[in-house]
């Protein structure tokens, strides 16, 4: 995993499990706003999970998937939202945790 590019490059072909846990906080947007977390493989969105915002508390969103990768495939965690949240901002933010592991051939 390259922290500078937020990209994971598969070192060998096989099955990999990827998990994300995330949350978004905002003090101004309500339940009409949506968010989603997912993964891109070689620039193409593969799958995602999401939900609605709450103006006071947004529950954590979890995502997990097992996928086959070829050696050299690039996986990036992705966040989509309908608000302009900023990480660590005073009026809101979002953060997620990304984990991947090789499962086998």
mmCIF file with all atom_site columns, C-alpha atoms in Angstrom, residues 5-103:
data_model
loop_
_atom_site.group_PDB
_atom_site.id
_atom_site.type_symbol
_atom_site.label_atom_id
_atom_site.label_alt_id
_atom_site.label_comp_id
_atom_site.label_asym_id
_atom_site.label_entity_id
_atom_site.label_seq_id
_atom_site.pdbx_PDB_ins_code
_atom_site.Cartn_x
_atom_site.Cartn_y
_atom_site.Cartn_z
_atom_site.occupancy
_atom_site.B_iso_or_equiv
_atom_site.pdbx_formal_charge
_atom_site.auth_seq_id
_atom_site.auth_comp_id
_atom_site.auth_asym_id
_atom_site.auth_atom_id
_atom_site.pdbx_PDB_model_num
ATOM 1  C CA . UNK A 1 5   ? -1.052  7.705   -3.728  1.00 0.00 ? 5   UNK A CA 1
ATOM 2  C CA . UNK A 1 6   ? -3.610  5.851   -1.558  1.00 0.00 ? 6   UNK A CA 1
ATOM 3  C CA . UNK A 1 7   ? -3.178  2.850   -3.839  1.00 0.00 ? 7   UNK A CA 1
ATOM 4  C CA . UNK A 1 8   ? -2.607  -0.835  -3.189  1.00 0.00 ? 8   UNK A CA 1
ATOM 5  C CA . UNK A 1 9   ? -0.750  -2.770  -5.892  1.00 0.00 ? 9   UNK A CA 1
ATOM 6  C CA . UNK A 1 10  ? -1.254  -6.544  -5.888  1.00 0.00 ? 10  UNK A CA 1
ATOM 7  C CA . UNK A 1 11  ? 2.156   -8.200  -5.523  1.00 0.00 ? 11  UNK A CA 1
ATOM 8  C CA . UNK A 1 12  ? 0.863   -11.497 -6.956  1.00 0.00 ? 12  UNK A CA 1
ATOM 9  C CA . UNK A 1 13  ? -2.253  -12.968 -8.545  1.00 0.00 ? 13  UNK A CA 1
ATOM 10 C CA . UNK A 1 14  ? -4.914  -14.412 -6.245  1.00 0.00 ? 14  UNK A CA 1
ATOM 11 C CA . UNK A 1 15  ? -7.900  -13.603 -4.054  1.00 0.00 ? 15  UNK A CA 1
ATOM 12 C CA . UNK A 1 16  ? -7.767  -10.552 -1.771  1.00 0.00 ? 16  UNK A CA 1
ATOM 13 C CA . UNK A 1 17  ? -10.162 -9.341  0.925   1.00 0.00 ? 17  UNK A CA 1
ATOM 14 C CA . UNK A 1 18  ? -10.611 -5.588  1.322   1.00 0.00 ? 18  UNK A CA 1
ATOM 15 C CA . UNK A 1 19  ? -12.435 -3.915  4.201   1.00 0.00 ? 19  UNK A CA 1
ATOM 16 C CA . UNK A 1 20  ? -13.326 -0.293  4.884   1.00 0.00 ? 20  UNK A CA 1
ATOM 17 C CA . UNK A 1 21  ? -14.801 1.319   7.967   1.00 0.00 ? 21  UNK A CA 1
ATOM 18 C CA . UNK A 1 22  ? -15.708 4.963   7.688   1.00 0.00 ? 22  UNK A CA 1
ATOM 19 C CA . UNK A 1 23  ? -17.783 7.807   8.965   1.00 0.00 ? 23  UNK A CA 1
ATOM 20 C CA . UNK A 1 24  ? -18.700 11.307  7.879   1.00 0.00 ? 24  UNK A CA 1
ATOM 21 C CA . UNK A 1 25  ? -19.675 14.097  10.235  1.00 0.00 ? 25  UNK A CA 1
ATOM 22 C CA . UNK A 1 26  ? -21.443 17.285  9.280   1.00 0.00 ? 26  UNK A CA 1
ATOM 23 C CA . UNK A 1 27  ? -23.316 19.891  11.235  1.00 0.00 ? 27  UNK A CA 1
ATOM 24 C CA . UNK A 1 28  ? -25.328 21.347  8.359   1.00 0.00 ? 28  UNK A CA 1
ATOM 25 C CA . UNK A 1 29  ? -26.575 18.538  6.120   1.00 0.00 ? 29  UNK A CA 1
ATOM 26 C CA . UNK A 1 30  ? -29.509 16.268  6.844   1.00 0.00 ? 30  UNK A CA 1
ATOM 27 C CA . UNK A 1 31  ? -30.943 12.955  5.750   1.00 0.00 ? 31  UNK A CA 1
ATOM 28 C CA . UNK A 1 32  ? -31.430 14.072  2.128   1.00 0.00 ? 32  UNK A CA 1
ATOM 29 C CA . UNK A 1 33  ? -27.663 13.870  1.607   1.00 0.00 ? 33  UNK A CA 1
ATOM 30 C CA . UNK A 1 34  ? -25.918 10.579  0.812   1.00 0.00 ? 34  UNK A CA 1
ATOM 31 C CA . UNK A 1 35  ? -22.472 9.070   1.037   1.00 0.00 ? 35  UNK A CA 1
ATOM 32 C CA . UNK A 1 36  ? -20.802 5.871   -0.136  1.00 0.00 ? 36  UNK A CA 1
ATOM 33 C CA . UNK A 1 37  ? -17.518 4.024   0.285   1.00 0.00 ? 37  UNK A CA 1
ATOM 34 C CA . UNK A 1 38  ? -16.085 1.498   -2.136  1.00 0.00 ? 38  UNK A CA 1
ATOM 35 C CA . UNK A 1 39  ? -13.079 0.353   -4.123  1.00 0.00 ? 39  UNK A CA 1
ATOM 36 C CA . UNK A 1 40  ? -11.774 1.006   -7.601  1.00 0.00 ? 40  UNK A CA 1
ATOM 37 C CA . UNK A 1 41  ? -9.712  -1.625  -9.399  1.00 0.00 ? 41  UNK A CA 1
ATOM 38 C CA . UNK A 1 42  ? -7.526  -0.254  -12.192 1.00 0.00 ? 42  UNK A CA 1
ATOM 39 C CA . UNK A 1 43  ? -9.662  2.910   -12.252 1.00 0.00 ? 43  UNK A CA 1
ATOM 40 C CA . UNK A 1 44  ? -13.069 1.195   -12.472 1.00 0.00 ? 44  UNK A CA 1
ATOM 41 C CA . UNK A 1 45  ? -15.574 1.313   -9.602  1.00 0.00 ? 45  UNK A CA 1
ATOM 42 C CA . UNK A 1 46  ? -16.367 -2.255  -8.550  1.00 0.00 ? 46  UNK A CA 1
ATOM 43 C CA . UNK A 1 47  ? -18.778 -2.009  -5.635  1.00 0.00 ? 47  UNK A CA 1
ATOM 44 C CA . UNK A 1 48  ? -19.793 0.240   -2.763  1.00 0.00 ? 48  UNK A CA 1
ATOM 45 C CA . UNK A 1 49  ? -21.896 0.604   0.383   1.00 0.00 ? 49  UNK A CA 1
ATOM 46 C CA . UNK A 1 50  ? -23.454 3.766   1.770   1.00 0.00 ? 50  UNK A CA 1
ATOM 47 C CA . UNK A 1 51  ? -26.263 5.493   3.605   1.00 0.00 ? 51  UNK A CA 1
ATOM 48 C CA . UNK A 1 52  ? -27.886 8.792   4.532   1.00 0.00 ? 52  UNK A CA 1
ATOM 49 C CA . UNK A 1 53  ? -26.446 11.588  6.636   1.00 0.00 ? 53  UNK A CA 1
ATOM 50 C CA . UNK A 1 54  ? -27.906 12.747  9.902   1.00 0.00 ? 54  UNK A CA 1
ATOM 51 C CA . UNK A 1 55  ? -27.485 16.375  10.924  1.00 0.00 ? 55  UNK A CA 1
ATOM 52 C CA . UNK A 1 56  ? -26.190 15.350  14.349  1.00 0.00 ? 56  UNK A CA 1
ATOM 53 C CA . UNK A 1 57  ? -24.692 11.860  14.028  1.00 0.00 ? 57  UNK A CA 1
ATOM 54 C CA . UNK A 1 58  ? -23.725 9.773   11.024  1.00 0.00 ? 58  UNK A CA 1
ATOM 55 C CA . UNK A 1 59  ? -23.353 6.062   11.699  1.00 0.00 ? 59  UNK A CA 1
ATOM 56 C CA . UNK A 1 60  ? -20.253 4.233   10.550  1.00 0.00 ? 60  UNK A CA 1
ATOM 57 C CA . UNK A 1 61  ? -20.392 2.651   7.120   1.00 0.00 ? 61  UNK A CA 1
ATOM 58 C CA . UNK A 1 62  ? -18.729 -0.718  6.660   1.00 0.00 ? 62  UNK A CA 1
ATOM 59 C CA . UNK A 1 63  ? -17.689 -2.403  3.447   1.00 0.00 ? 63  UNK A CA 1
ATOM 60 C CA . UNK A 1 64  ? -16.024 -5.735  2.773   1.00 0.00 ? 64  UNK A CA 1
ATOM 61 C CA . UNK A 1 65  ? -15.379 -7.629  -0.459  1.00 0.00 ? 65  UNK A CA 1
ATOM 62 C CA . UNK A 1 66  ? -13.308 -10.532 -1.745  1.00 0.00 ? 66  UNK A CA 1
ATOM 63 C CA . UNK A 1 67  ? -12.039 -10.186 -5.299  1.00 0.00 ? 67  UNK A CA 1
ATOM 64 C CA . UNK A 1 68  ? -9.529  -11.822 -7.607  1.00 0.00 ? 68  UNK A CA 1
ATOM 65 C CA . UNK A 1 69  ? -6.603  -9.618  -8.633  1.00 0.00 ? 69  UNK A CA 1
ATOM 66 C CA . UNK A 1 70  ? -3.865  -10.148 -11.158 1.00 0.00 ? 70  UNK A CA 1
ATOM 67 C CA . UNK A 1 71  ? -0.314  -9.251  -10.245 1.00 0.00 ? 71  UNK A CA 1
ATOM 68 C CA . UNK A 1 72  ? 0.078   -5.485  -10.703 1.00 0.00 ? 72  UNK A CA 1
ATOM 69 C CA . UNK A 1 73  ? -3.631  -4.607  -10.400 1.00 0.00 ? 73  UNK A CA 1
ATOM 70 C CA . UNK A 1 74  ? -4.163  -1.333  -8.540  1.00 0.00 ? 74  UNK A CA 1
ATOM 71 C CA . UNK A 1 75  ? -6.853  -0.979  -5.872  1.00 0.00 ? 75  UNK A CA 1
ATOM 72 C CA . UNK A 1 76  ? -7.905  2.381   -4.395  1.00 0.00 ? 76  UNK A CA 1
ATOM 73 C CA . UNK A 1 77  ? -10.422 3.014   -1.609  1.00 0.00 ? 77  UNK A CA 1
ATOM 74 C CA . UNK A 1 78  ? -12.990 5.591   -2.718  1.00 0.00 ? 78  UNK A CA 1
ATOM 75 C CA . UNK A 1 79  ? -15.323 8.005   -0.910  1.00 0.00 ? 79  UNK A CA 1
ATOM 76 C CA . UNK A 1 80  ? -18.300 9.615   -2.629  1.00 0.00 ? 80  UNK A CA 1
ATOM 77 C CA . UNK A 1 81  ? -20.550 12.160  -0.950  1.00 0.00 ? 81  UNK A CA 1
ATOM 78 C CA . UNK A 1 82  ? -23.092 14.822  -1.795  1.00 0.00 ? 82  UNK A CA 1
ATOM 79 C CA . UNK A 1 83  ? -21.601 17.292  0.670   1.00 0.00 ? 83  UNK A CA 1
ATOM 80 C CA . UNK A 1 84  ? -18.365 19.253  0.634   1.00 0.00 ? 84  UNK A CA 1
ATOM 81 C CA . UNK A 1 85  ? -17.011 17.772  3.854   1.00 0.00 ? 85  UNK A CA 1
ATOM 82 C CA . UNK A 1 86  ? -13.363 18.293  4.669   1.00 0.00 ? 86  UNK A CA 1
ATOM 83 C CA . UNK A 1 87  ? -11.211 16.007  6.753   1.00 0.00 ? 87  UNK A CA 1
ATOM 84 C CA . UNK A 1 88  ? -10.647 17.558  10.153  1.00 0.00 ? 88  UNK A CA 1
ATOM 85 C CA . UNK A 1 89  ? -12.732 20.650  9.408   1.00 0.00 ? 89  UNK A CA 1
ATOM 86 C CA . UNK A 1 90  ? -14.647 22.379  12.187  1.00 0.00 ? 90  UNK A CA 1
ATOM 87 C CA . UNK A 1 91  ? -18.037 22.020  10.485  1.00 0.00 ? 91  UNK A CA 1
ATOM 88 C CA . UNK A 1 92  ? -17.641 18.428  9.379   1.00 0.00 ? 92  UNK A CA 1
ATOM 89 C CA . UNK A 1 93  ? -15.332 15.836  7.973   1.00 0.00 ? 93  UNK A CA 1
ATOM 90 C CA . UNK A 1 94  ? -14.902 12.279  6.889   1.00 0.00 ? 94  UNK A CA 1
ATOM 91 C CA . UNK A 1 95  ? -12.447 9.555   7.620   1.00 0.00 ? 95  UNK A CA 1
ATOM 92 C CA . UNK A 1 96  ? -12.116 5.913   6.752   1.00 0.00 ? 96  UNK A CA 1
ATOM 93 C CA . UNK A 1 97  ? -9.898  2.966   7.531   1.00 0.00 ? 97  UNK A CA 1
ATOM 94 C CA . UNK A 1 98  ? -8.781  0.656   4.716   1.00 0.00 ? 98  UNK A CA 1
ATOM 95 C CA . UNK A 1 99  ? -7.408  -2.849  5.093   1.00 0.00 ? 99  UNK A CA 1
ATOM 96 C CA . UNK A 1 100 ? -6.463  -5.532  2.590   1.00 0.00 ? 100 UNK A CA 1
ATOM 97 C CA . UNK A 1 101 ? -5.144  -9.062  2.881   1.00 0.00 ? 101 UNK A CA 1
ATOM 98 C CA . UNK A 1 102 ? -4.145  -11.877 0.564   1.00 0.00 ? 102 UNK A CA 1
ATOM 99 C CA . UNK A 1 103 ? -6.518  -14.838 0.951   1.00 0.00 ? 103 UNK A CA 1
#
